[in-house]
Amino acid sequence: ECPLCLLPQPPEAFPSLASCSHRSCWACLQQYLSLAVSESRVPVSCPHCPAALQPSDVHRLLPEPALRDKYEEFLLRRLLVADPGTRWCPAPDCSYAVFAHGCAECPRLICGREGCGTEFCYHCRQPWHPDGPCAPVPPTPSLATPTAQLAQPEELAHGEALAQAEAEDIKVCPRCSAFIMKINDGSCNRMNCTVCGCLFCWLCLQEISDVHFLSPSGCTFWGKRPWSRSRRILWQLGMVLGAPMVISLAAGVAVPVITIGIPIYMGRKVLAGGSASRRSSLSGCQQCLSVTSSVLLSLFVSPIITALTVGVGVPLVLTYVYGTVVLSLCR
Protein backbone atom coordinates (compact mmCIF):
# COMPACT_ATOMS: atom_id res chain seq x y z
CA GLU A 1 0.00 0.00 0.00
CA CYS A 2 1.33 3.42 -0.96
CA PRO A 3 1.62 5.63 2.16
CA LEU A 4 0.63 8.72 0.14
CA CYS A 5 -2.45 7.64 -1.82
CA LEU A 6 -3.25 4.63 0.43
CA LEU A 7 -3.96 2.44 -2.60
CA PRO A 8 -2.70 -1.15 -3.02
CA GLN A 9 -0.01 -1.36 -5.69
CA PRO A 10 2.15 -4.15 -7.15
CA PRO A 11 5.78 -4.24 -5.94
CA GLU A 12 7.15 -2.92 -9.24
CA ALA A 13 5.13 0.30 -8.76
CA PHE A 14 7.39 1.40 -5.90
CA PRO A 15 10.69 2.83 -7.25
CA SER A 16 13.73 2.71 -5.01
CA LEU A 17 15.42 5.98 -3.97
CA ALA A 18 19.15 6.48 -3.48
CA SER A 19 18.66 9.02 -0.68
CA CYS A 20 16.60 6.94 1.77
CA SER A 21 14.64 3.73 2.16
CA HIS A 22 11.13 5.22 1.97
CA ARG A 23 8.85 3.98 -0.79
CA SER A 24 5.92 5.55 -2.62
CA CYS A 25 4.23 4.70 -5.89
CA TRP A 26 5.30 6.19 -9.22
CA ALA A 27 2.16 8.31 -9.66
CA CYS A 28 2.44 9.94 -6.23
CA LEU A 29 6.15 10.64 -6.58
CA GLN A 30 5.70 12.15 -10.04
CA GLN A 31 2.90 14.39 -8.84
CA TYR A 32 4.89 15.40 -5.75
CA LEU A 33 8.02 16.22 -7.79
CA SER A 34 6.08 18.13 -10.43
CA LEU A 35 4.48 20.33 -7.78
CA ALA A 36 7.76 20.89 -5.91
CA VAL A 37 9.68 21.91 -9.04
CA SER A 38 6.83 24.14 -10.24
CA GLU A 39 6.98 25.95 -6.89
CA SER A 40 10.83 26.17 -7.14
CA ARG A 41 11.30 24.08 -3.98
CA VAL A 42 14.69 22.81 -5.12
CA PRO A 43 16.48 20.68 -4.00
CA VAL A 44 13.49 18.43 -3.41
CA SER A 45 13.31 16.42 -0.20
CA CYS A 46 11.74 13.01 0.26
CA PRO A 47 7.98 13.27 0.98
CA HIS A 48 8.52 11.23 4.15
CA CYS A 49 11.80 12.64 5.55
CA PRO A 50 14.16 15.63 5.15
CA ALA A 51 16.63 13.70 2.96
CA ALA A 52 17.24 15.46 -0.37
CA LEU A 53 16.44 13.36 -3.43
CA GLN A 54 19.35 12.64 -5.76
CA PRO A 55 19.25 14.41 -9.17
CA SER A 56 19.36 11.04 -10.93
CA ASP A 57 16.17 9.96 -9.14
CA VAL A 58 14.48 13.28 -9.89
CA HIS A 59 15.33 12.99 -13.61
CA ARG A 60 14.06 9.41 -13.63
CA LEU A 61 10.76 10.32 -11.95
CA LEU A 62 9.89 13.68 -13.54
CA PRO A 63 7.45 13.01 -16.40
CA GLU A 64 8.03 16.13 -18.53
CA PRO A 65 11.32 17.34 -20.12
CA ALA A 66 10.36 20.95 -19.35
CA LEU A 67 10.20 20.17 -15.63
CA ARG A 68 13.59 18.45 -15.80
CA ASP A 69 15.08 21.55 -17.44
CA LYS A 70 13.50 23.77 -14.81
CA TYR A 71 14.88 21.53 -12.06
CA GLU A 72 18.40 21.82 -13.51
CA GLU A 73 18.00 25.60 -13.80
CA PHE A 74 16.96 25.94 -10.17
CA LEU A 75 19.85 23.76 -9.01
CA LEU A 76 22.30 25.85 -11.01
CA ARG A 77 20.77 29.10 -9.77
CA ARG A 78 21.06 28.02 -6.15
CA LEU A 79 24.71 27.12 -6.71
CA LEU A 80 25.43 30.47 -8.34
CA VAL A 81 23.57 32.44 -5.67
CA ALA A 82 25.90 30.97 -3.04
CA ASP A 83 28.89 32.37 -5.00
CA PRO A 84 29.66 35.94 -3.78
CA GLY A 85 31.24 36.85 -7.13
CA THR A 86 28.18 36.12 -9.26
CA ARG A 87 26.01 38.98 -10.46
CA TRP A 88 22.62 38.75 -12.18
CA CYS A 89 21.67 40.88 -15.15
CA PRO A 90 19.06 43.49 -14.09
CA ALA A 91 17.39 43.59 -17.52
CA PRO A 92 13.75 42.47 -17.54
CA ASP A 93 13.23 38.79 -18.41
CA CYS A 94 16.96 38.12 -18.63
CA SER A 95 18.22 36.58 -15.34
CA TYR A 96 21.61 35.84 -16.91
CA ALA A 97 24.46 35.14 -14.50
CA VAL A 98 27.77 36.97 -14.91
CA PHE A 99 30.91 35.68 -13.20
CA ALA A 100 32.50 38.86 -11.86
CA HIS A 101 35.40 37.73 -9.70
CA GLY A 102 37.93 40.52 -9.17
CA CYS A 103 35.73 43.21 -10.74
CA ALA A 104 35.39 45.45 -7.68
CA GLU A 105 37.92 48.00 -8.99
CA CYS A 106 36.46 47.99 -12.50
CA PRO A 107 32.73 47.67 -11.73
CA ARG A 108 31.32 47.97 -15.29
CA LEU A 109 29.81 44.61 -16.23
CA ILE A 110 28.23 43.53 -19.52
CA CYS A 111 25.64 40.80 -19.81
CA GLY A 112 26.93 38.03 -22.07
CA ARG A 113 23.57 36.66 -23.16
CA GLU A 114 23.03 36.83 -26.89
CA GLY A 115 20.79 39.73 -27.77
CA CYS A 116 21.02 41.41 -24.35
CA GLY A 117 24.37 43.16 -23.71
CA THR A 118 23.00 45.18 -20.76
CA GLU A 119 25.64 47.18 -18.89
CA PHE A 120 25.29 47.27 -15.12
CA CYS A 121 27.28 48.04 -11.97
CA TYR A 122 29.12 45.38 -9.99
CA HIS A 123 28.48 47.09 -6.62
CA CYS A 124 24.82 48.17 -6.69
CA ARG A 125 23.77 45.69 -9.41
CA GLN A 126 21.79 48.41 -11.16
CA PRO A 127 22.13 49.73 -14.76
CA TRP A 128 25.53 51.25 -15.41
CA HIS A 129 25.95 54.84 -14.14
CA PRO A 130 29.36 56.20 -15.24
CA ASP A 131 28.80 59.76 -13.97
CA GLY A 132 27.35 59.18 -10.53
CA PRO A 133 27.65 57.17 -7.33
CA CYS A 134 25.79 53.95 -6.73
CA ALA A 135 22.14 54.50 -5.95
CA PRO A 136 20.79 52.78 -2.82
CA VAL A 137 18.83 49.66 -3.60
CA PRO A 138 15.19 49.98 -2.40
CA PRO A 139 14.24 47.52 0.34
CA THR A 140 11.14 46.34 -1.52
CA PRO A 141 10.61 45.86 -5.26
CA SER A 142 8.83 48.54 -7.19
CA LEU A 143 5.48 47.39 -8.51
CA ALA A 144 4.91 50.43 -10.72
CA THR A 145 4.42 49.89 -14.44
CA PRO A 146 5.53 52.13 -17.36
CA THR A 147 1.89 52.98 -18.11
CA ALA A 148 1.51 54.59 -14.68
CA GLN A 149 3.20 57.76 -15.97
CA LEU A 150 0.35 58.30 -18.45
CA ALA A 151 -2.41 58.02 -15.85
CA GLN A 152 -4.39 60.93 -14.44
CA PRO A 153 -3.48 62.23 -10.93
CA GLU A 154 -6.47 60.50 -9.32
CA GLU A 155 -5.70 57.22 -11.08
CA LEU A 156 -2.01 57.58 -10.23
CA ALA A 157 -2.76 58.07 -6.53
CA HIS A 158 -5.06 55.06 -6.55
CA GLY A 159 -2.43 52.98 -8.36
CA GLU A 160 0.27 54.00 -5.88
CA ALA A 161 -2.01 53.00 -2.97
CA LEU A 162 -2.60 49.60 -4.53
CA ALA A 163 1.10 49.18 -5.24
CA GLN A 164 1.93 50.06 -1.64
CA ALA A 165 -0.62 47.56 -0.34
CA GLU A 166 0.82 44.86 -2.60
CA ALA A 167 4.39 45.79 -1.69
CA GLU A 168 3.64 44.93 1.91
CA ASP A 169 3.11 41.36 0.75
CA ILE A 170 6.12 41.14 -1.62
CA LYS A 171 9.65 41.57 -0.34
CA VAL A 172 13.17 40.71 -1.47
CA CYS A 173 15.36 37.93 -0.17
CA PRO A 174 18.33 39.55 1.65
CA ARG A 175 20.79 37.11 0.05
CA CYS A 176 19.76 36.59 -3.58
CA SER A 177 17.18 39.41 -4.08
CA ALA A 178 14.53 36.95 -5.24
CA PHE A 179 10.92 38.11 -4.86
CA ILE A 180 9.15 36.53 -1.88
CA MET A 181 5.38 36.76 -1.48
CA LYS A 182 3.60 36.31 1.84
CA ILE A 183 0.01 36.84 2.88
CA ASN A 184 -0.01 39.85 5.20
CA ASP A 185 -2.20 38.21 7.85
CA GLY A 186 0.19 38.15 10.81
CA SER A 187 1.24 34.54 10.20
CA CYS A 188 4.72 33.13 10.94
CA ASN A 189 7.52 35.57 10.07
CA ARG A 190 10.22 32.89 9.73
CA MET A 191 10.76 32.72 5.97
CA ASN A 192 12.86 30.36 3.86
CA CYS A 193 13.86 31.45 0.34
CA THR A 194 13.20 28.64 -2.12
CA VAL A 195 15.87 29.93 -4.51
CA CYS A 196 18.96 30.17 -2.28
CA GLY A 197 17.72 28.55 0.96
CA CYS A 198 18.27 31.71 3.01
CA LEU A 199 16.46 31.75 6.36
CA PHE A 200 15.36 35.32 7.13
CA CYS A 201 12.92 37.37 9.18
CA TRP A 202 9.97 38.85 7.26
CA LEU A 203 9.83 41.89 9.56
CA CYS A 204 13.45 43.07 9.54
CA LEU A 205 14.62 41.28 6.33
CA GLN A 206 17.79 40.03 8.00
CA GLU A 207 19.30 36.57 7.83
CA ILE A 208 18.52 34.92 11.14
CA SER A 209 19.31 31.96 13.35
CA ASP A 210 16.86 29.90 15.35
CA VAL A 211 17.13 32.27 18.35
CA HIS A 212 16.34 35.47 16.43
CA PHE A 213 12.76 35.70 17.71
CA LEU A 214 13.94 35.09 21.28
CA SER A 215 16.36 38.02 21.12
CA PRO A 216 15.25 41.51 22.25
CA SER A 217 15.04 42.81 18.67
CA GLY A 218 11.29 43.48 18.62
CA CYS A 219 10.66 40.85 15.92
CA THR A 220 8.08 38.24 16.82
CA PHE A 221 7.11 34.87 15.37
CA TRP A 222 3.67 36.23 14.52
CA GLY A 223 2.48 39.75 13.78
CA LYS A 224 2.45 42.27 10.95
CA ARG A 225 5.16 44.58 12.30
CA PRO A 226 7.90 44.63 14.97
CA TRP A 227 7.24 45.98 18.42
CA SER A 228 7.67 49.70 18.98
CA ARG A 229 10.77 50.89 20.83
CA SER A 230 8.80 51.84 23.97
CA ARG A 231 7.04 48.47 24.12
CA ARG A 232 10.33 46.65 23.56
CA ILE A 233 12.06 48.59 26.36
CA LEU A 234 9.17 47.97 28.78
CA TRP A 235 9.27 44.24 28.01
CA GLN A 236 13.05 44.12 28.53
CA LEU A 237 12.82 46.02 31.84
CA GLY A 238 10.10 43.65 33.00
CA MET A 239 12.31 40.68 32.13
CA VAL A 240 15.30 42.11 34.02
CA LEU A 241 13.29 43.01 37.14
CA GLY A 242 11.01 39.98 37.19
CA ALA A 243 13.52 37.30 36.17
CA PRO A 244 14.58 36.25 39.71
CA MET A 245 10.99 35.78 40.88
CA VAL A 246 9.91 33.92 37.72
CA ILE A 247 13.00 31.67 37.72
CA SER A 248 12.56 30.87 41.43
CA LEU A 249 8.89 30.05 40.90
CA ALA A 250 9.64 27.85 37.87
CA ALA A 251 12.44 26.01 39.67
CA GLY A 252 10.26 25.55 42.76
CA VAL A 253 7.55 23.93 40.64
CA ALA A 254 9.93 21.91 38.44
CA VAL A 255 11.87 20.26 41.27
CA PRO A 256 8.94 18.41 42.93
CA VAL A 257 7.21 17.73 39.63
CA ILE A 258 10.27 16.05 38.10
CA THR A 259 11.34 14.30 41.30
CA ILE A 260 7.90 12.83 42.02
CA GLY A 261 6.51 12.67 38.50
CA ILE A 262 9.21 10.41 37.00
CA PRO A 263 8.70 7.54 39.53
CA ILE A 264 4.92 7.75 39.13
CA TYR A 265 5.21 7.77 35.35
CA MET A 266 7.61 4.81 35.30
CA GLY A 267 5.41 2.80 37.66
CA ARG A 268 2.32 3.36 35.54
CA LYS A 269 4.30 2.65 32.37
CA VAL A 270 5.60 -0.69 33.67
CA LEU A 271 2.20 -1.62 35.05
CA ALA A 272 0.42 -0.89 31.77
CA GLY A 273 3.24 -2.11 29.49
CA GLY A 274 3.55 -5.46 27.80
CA SER A 275 1.00 -7.63 26.09
CA ALA A 276 -2.07 -9.07 27.83
CA SER A 277 -0.69 -12.62 27.52
CA ARG A 278 2.56 -11.59 29.17
CA ARG A 279 0.76 -9.87 32.03
CA SER A 280 -1.46 -12.91 32.56
CA SER A 281 1.60 -15.18 32.73
CA LEU A 282 3.06 -13.15 35.61
CA SER A 283 1.89 -13.71 39.14
CA GLY A 284 0.79 -10.88 41.40
CA CYS A 285 4.11 -10.94 43.28
CA GLN A 286 6.11 -10.71 40.04
CA GLN A 287 4.06 -7.76 38.81
CA CYS A 288 4.47 -6.02 42.17
CA LEU A 289 8.22 -6.67 42.11
CA SER A 290 8.55 -5.32 38.58
CA VAL A 291 6.67 -2.11 39.41
CA THR A 292 8.55 -1.63 42.69
CA SER A 293 11.97 -2.09 41.09
CA SER A 294 11.19 0.43 38.32
CA VAL A 295 9.92 2.97 40.87
CA LEU A 296 12.99 2.53 43.09
CA LEU A 297 15.32 2.88 40.10
CA SER A 298 13.56 6.05 38.97
CA LEU A 299 13.81 7.43 42.53
CA PHE A 300 17.59 7.31 42.18
CA VAL A 301 17.54 8.75 38.65
CA SER A 302 14.99 11.55 39.12
CA PRO A 303 17.16 13.69 41.49
CA ILE A 304 19.97 13.56 38.93
CA ILE A 305 17.63 14.66 36.14
CA THR A 306 16.23 17.39 38.38
CA ALA A 307 19.70 18.66 39.26
CA LEU A 308 20.77 18.71 35.61
CA THR A 309 17.60 20.48 34.52
CA VAL A 310 17.83 23.18 37.19
CA GLY A 311 21.63 23.40 37.12
CA VAL A 312 21.75 23.92 33.36
CA GLY A 313 18.46 25.73 32.71
CA VAL A 314 18.73 28.41 35.40
CA PRO A 315 22.24 29.64 34.39
CA LEU A 316 21.20 29.73 30.72
CA VAL A 317 18.13 31.84 31.47
CA LEU A 318 20.11 34.16 33.75
CA THR A 319 22.83 34.55 31.11
CA TYR A 320 20.24 35.45 28.49
CA VAL A 321 18.34 37.93 30.69
CA TYR A 322 21.34 39.69 32.27
CA GLY A 323 23.56 39.35 29.22
CA THR A 324 21.67 39.74 25.95
CA VAL A 325 18.73 41.75 27.31
CA VAL A 326 20.85 44.12 29.42
CA LEU A 327 23.23 44.75 26.51
CA SER A 328 20.26 45.55 24.30
CA LEU A 329 18.96 48.05 26.86
CA CYS A 330 22.33 49.79 27.01
CA ARG A 331 22.46 50.40 23.26
Coordinates of N, CA and C in Angstrom, one line a residue, residues 126-211:
Q126 N 22.8 47.6 -10.4 CA 21.8 48.4 -11.2 C 22.4 48.8 -12.5
P127 N 21.6 49.3 -13.5 CA 22.1 49.7 -14.8 C 23.3 50.7 -14.6
W128 N 24.3 50.6 -15.5 CA 25.5 51.2 -15.4 C 25.3 52.8 -15.3
H129 N 26.0 53.4 -14.4 CA 25.9 54.8 -14.1 C 27.4 55.4 -14.1
P130 N 28.0 55.8 -15.2 CA 29.4 56.2 -15.2 C 29.6 57.5 -14.6
D131 N 28.6 58.4 -14.5 CA 28.8 59.8 -14.0 C 28.3 60.0 -12.6
G132 N 27.9 59.0 -11.9 CA 27.3 59.2 -10.5 C 27.6 58.0 -9.6
P133 N 27.4 58.2 -8.3 CA 27.7 57.2 -7.3 C 26.5 56.1 -7.4
C134 N 26.8 55.0 -6.7 CA 25.8 53.9 -6.7 C 24.6 54.4 -6.0
A135 N 23.4 54.2 -6.6 CA 22.1 54.5 -5.9 C 21.8 53.4 -4.9
P136 N 21.2 53.8 -3.8 CA 20.8 52.8 -2.8 C 19.7 51.9 -3.4
V137 N 19.8 50.6 -3.1 CA 18.8 49.7 -3.6 C 17.6 49.7 -2.7
P138 N 16.4 49.9 -3.2 CA 15.2 50.0 -2.4 C 15.0 48.7 -1.7
P139 N 14.4 48.7 -0.4 CA 14.2 47.5 0.3 C 13.2 46.6 -0.2
T140 N 12.2 47.2 -0.9 CA 11.1 46.3 -1.5 C 11.1 46.6 -3.0
P141 N 10.7 45.7 -3.8 CA 10.6 45.9 -5.3 C 9.5 46.8 -5.6
S142 N 9.8 47.6 -6.7 CA 8.8 48.5 -7.2 C 7.8 47.8 -8.0
L143 N 6.5 48.1 -7.8 CA 5.5 47.4 -8.5 C 4.9 48.3 -9.5
A144 N 5.5 49.5 -9.7 CA 4.9 50.4 -10.7 C 5.2 49.9 -12.1
T145 N 4.3 50.3 -13.0 CA 4.4 49.9 -14.4 C 4.7 51.1 -15.3
P146 N 5.3 51.0 -16.5 CA 5.5 52.1 -17.4 C 4.3 52.9 -17.7
T147 N 3.1 52.3 -17.8 CA 1.9 53.0 -18.1 C 1.4 53.9 -17.0
A148 N 2.0 53.8 -15.8 CA 1.5 54.6 -14.7 C 1.8 56.1 -14.9
Q149 N 2.9 56.4 -15.7 CA 3.2 57.8 -16.0 C 2.2 58.5 -16.8
L150 N 1.3 57.7 -17.6 CA 0.3 58.3 -18.5 C -1.0 58.4 -17.8
A151 N -1.1 58.0 -16.5 CA -2.4 58.0 -15.9 C -2.7 59.4 -15.3
Q152 N -4.0 59.7 -15.1 CA -4.4 60.9 -14.4 C -4.0 61.0 -13.0
P153 N -3.9 62.2 -12.3 CA -3.5 62.2 -10.9 C -4.3 61.4 -10.0
E154 N -5.7 61.3 -10.2 CA -6.5 60.5 -9.3 C -6.2 59.0 -9.5
E155 N -6.0 58.6 -10.8 CA -5.7 57.2 -11.1 C -4.3 56.9 -10.6
L156 N -3.4 57.8 -10.7 CA -2.0 57.6 -10.2 C -2.0 57.4 -8.7
A157 N -2.7 58.2 -8.0 CA -2.8 58.1 -6.5 C -3.4 56.7 -6.1
H158 N -4.4 56.3 -6.9 CA -5.1 55.1 -6.5 C -4.1 53.9 -6.9
G159 N -3.4 54.0 -8.0 CA -2.4 53.0 -8.4 C -1.3 52.9 -7.4
E160 N -0.8 54.0 -6.9 CA 0.3 54.0 -5.9 C -0.2 53.4 -4.6
A161 N -1.5 53.6 -4.2 CA -2.0 53.0 -3.0 C -2.1 51.5 -3.1
L162 N -2.5 51.0 -4.3 CA -2.6 49.6 -4.5 C -1.2 49.0 -4.6
A163 N -0.3 49.7 -5.2 CA 1.1 49.2 -5.2 C 1.7 49.1 -3.9
Q164 N 1.4 50.1 -3.0 CA 1.9 50.1 -1.6 C 1.3 48.9 -0.8
A165 N 0.0 48.7 -1.0 CA -0.6 47.6 -0.3 C 0.0 46.2 -0.8
E166 N 0.2 46.1 -2.1 CA 0.8 44.9 -2.6 C 2.3 44.7 -2.1
A167 N 3.0 45.9 -2.1 CA 4.4 45.8 -1.7 C 4.6 45.3 -0.3
E168 N 3.5 45.5 0.6 CA 3.6 44.9 1.9 C 3.7 43.4 1.9
D169 N 3.2 42.8 0.8 CA 3.1 41.4 0.8 C 4.2 40.8 -0.1
I170 N 5.0 41.6 -0.8 CA 6.1 41.1 -1.6 C 7.4 41.8 -1.2
K171 N 8.4 41.0 -0.8 CA 9.7 41.6 -0.3 C 10.8 40.8 -1.0
V172 N 12.0 41.2 -0.8 CA 13.2 40.7 -1.5 C 14.0 39.9 -0.5
C173 N 14.5 38.8 -1.0 CA 15.4 37.9 -0.2 C 16.6 38.7 0.1
P174 N 17.1 38.8 1.4 CA 18.3 39.6 1.6 C 19.6 39.0 1.1
R175 N 19.6 37.7 0.6 CA 20.8 37.1 0.1 C 20.8 37.1 -1.5
C176 N 19.7 36.7 -2.1 CA 19.8 36.6 -3.6 C 18.8 37.6 -4.3
S177 N 18.1 38.4 -3.5 CA 17.2 39.4 -4.1 C 16.0 38.8 -4.9
A178 N 15.7 37.6 -4.6 CA 14.5 37.0 -5.2 C 13.3 37.5 -4.6
F179 N 12.2 37.6 -5.4 CA 10.9 38.1 -4.9 C 10.3 37.0 -4.0
I180 N 9.8 37.4 -2.8 CA 9.1 36.5 -1.9 C 7.8 37.1 -1.6
M181 N 6.7 36.3 -1.8 CA 5.4 36.8 -1.5 C 4.9 36.1 -0.2
K182 N 4.2 36.8 0.6 CA 3.6 36.3 1.8 C 2.3 37.0 2.1
I183 N 1.3 36.3 2.5 CA 0.0 36.8 2.9 C 0.2 37.7 4.1
N184 N -0.2 38.9 4.1 CA 0.0 39.9 5.2 C -1.1 39.7 6.2
D185 N -1.2 38.5 6.9 CA -2.2 38.2 7.8 C -1.7 38.0 9.3
G186 N -0.4 38.4 9.5 CA 0.2 38.1 10.8 C 0.6 36.7 11.1
S187 N 0.8 35.9 10.0 CA 1.2 34.5 10.2 C 2.7 34.5 10.5
C188 N 3.3 33.3 10.5 CA 4.7 33.1 10.9 C 5.7 34.0 10.1
N189 N 6.6 34.7 10.7 CA 7.5 35.6 10.1 C 8.9 34.9 9.8
R190 N 9.0 33.6 10.0 CA 10.2 32.9 9.7 C 10.1 32.4 8.3
M191 N 10.9 33.0 7.4 CA 10.8 32.7 6.0 C 12.0 32.0 5.5
N192 N 11.8 31.1 4.5 CA 12.9 30.4 3.9 C 12.8 30.6 2.4
C193 N 13.8 31.2 1.8 CA 13.9 31.4 0.3 C 14.0 30.1 -0.4
T194 N 13.1 29.9 -1.4 CA 13.2 28.6 -2.1 C 14.3 28.7 -3.2
V195 N 14.8 29.8 -3.5 CA 15.9 29.9 -4.5 C 17.3 29.6 -3.9
C196 N 17.6 30.3 -2.8 CA 19.0 30.2 -2.3 C 19.0 29.5 -0.9
G197 N 17.8 29.2 -0.3 CA 17.7 28.6 1.0 C 18.0 29.5 2.1
C198 N 18.0 30.8 1.9 CA 18.3 31.7 3.0 C 17.1 31.7 4.0
L199 N 17.4 31.7 5.3 CA 16.5 31.8 6.4 C 16.5 33.2 6.9
F200 N 15.4 33.9 6.8 CA 15.4 35.3 7.1 C 14.1 35.7 7.8
C201 N 14.1 36.9 8.5 CA 12.9 37.4 9.2 C 12.1 38.3 8.2
W202 N 10.8 38.1 8.2 CA 10.0 38.8 7.3 C 9.9 40.3 7.7
L203 N 10.0 40.5 9.0 CA 9.8 41.9 9.6 C 11.0 42.8 9.3
C204 N 12.2 42.3 9.7 CA 13.5 43.1 9.5 C 14.3 42.7 8.3
L205 N 13.9 41.7 7.6 CA 14.6 41.3 6.3 C 16.1 41.0 6.6
Q206 N 16.4 40.4 7.7 CA 17.8 40.0 8.0 C 17.9 38.5 8.1
E207 N 19.1 38.0 7.7 CA 19.3 36.6 7.8 C 19.3 36.3 9.3
I208 N 18.7 35.2 9.7 CA 18.5 34.9 11.1 C 19.0 33.5 11.5
S209 N 19.1 33.3 12.8 CA 19.3 32.0 13.3 C 18.0 31.6 14.1
D210 N 18.1 30.4 14.7 CA 16.9 29.9 15.4 C 16.5 30.7 16.6
V211 N 17.4 31.5 17.1 CA 17.1 32.3 18.3 C 16.8 33.7 18.0

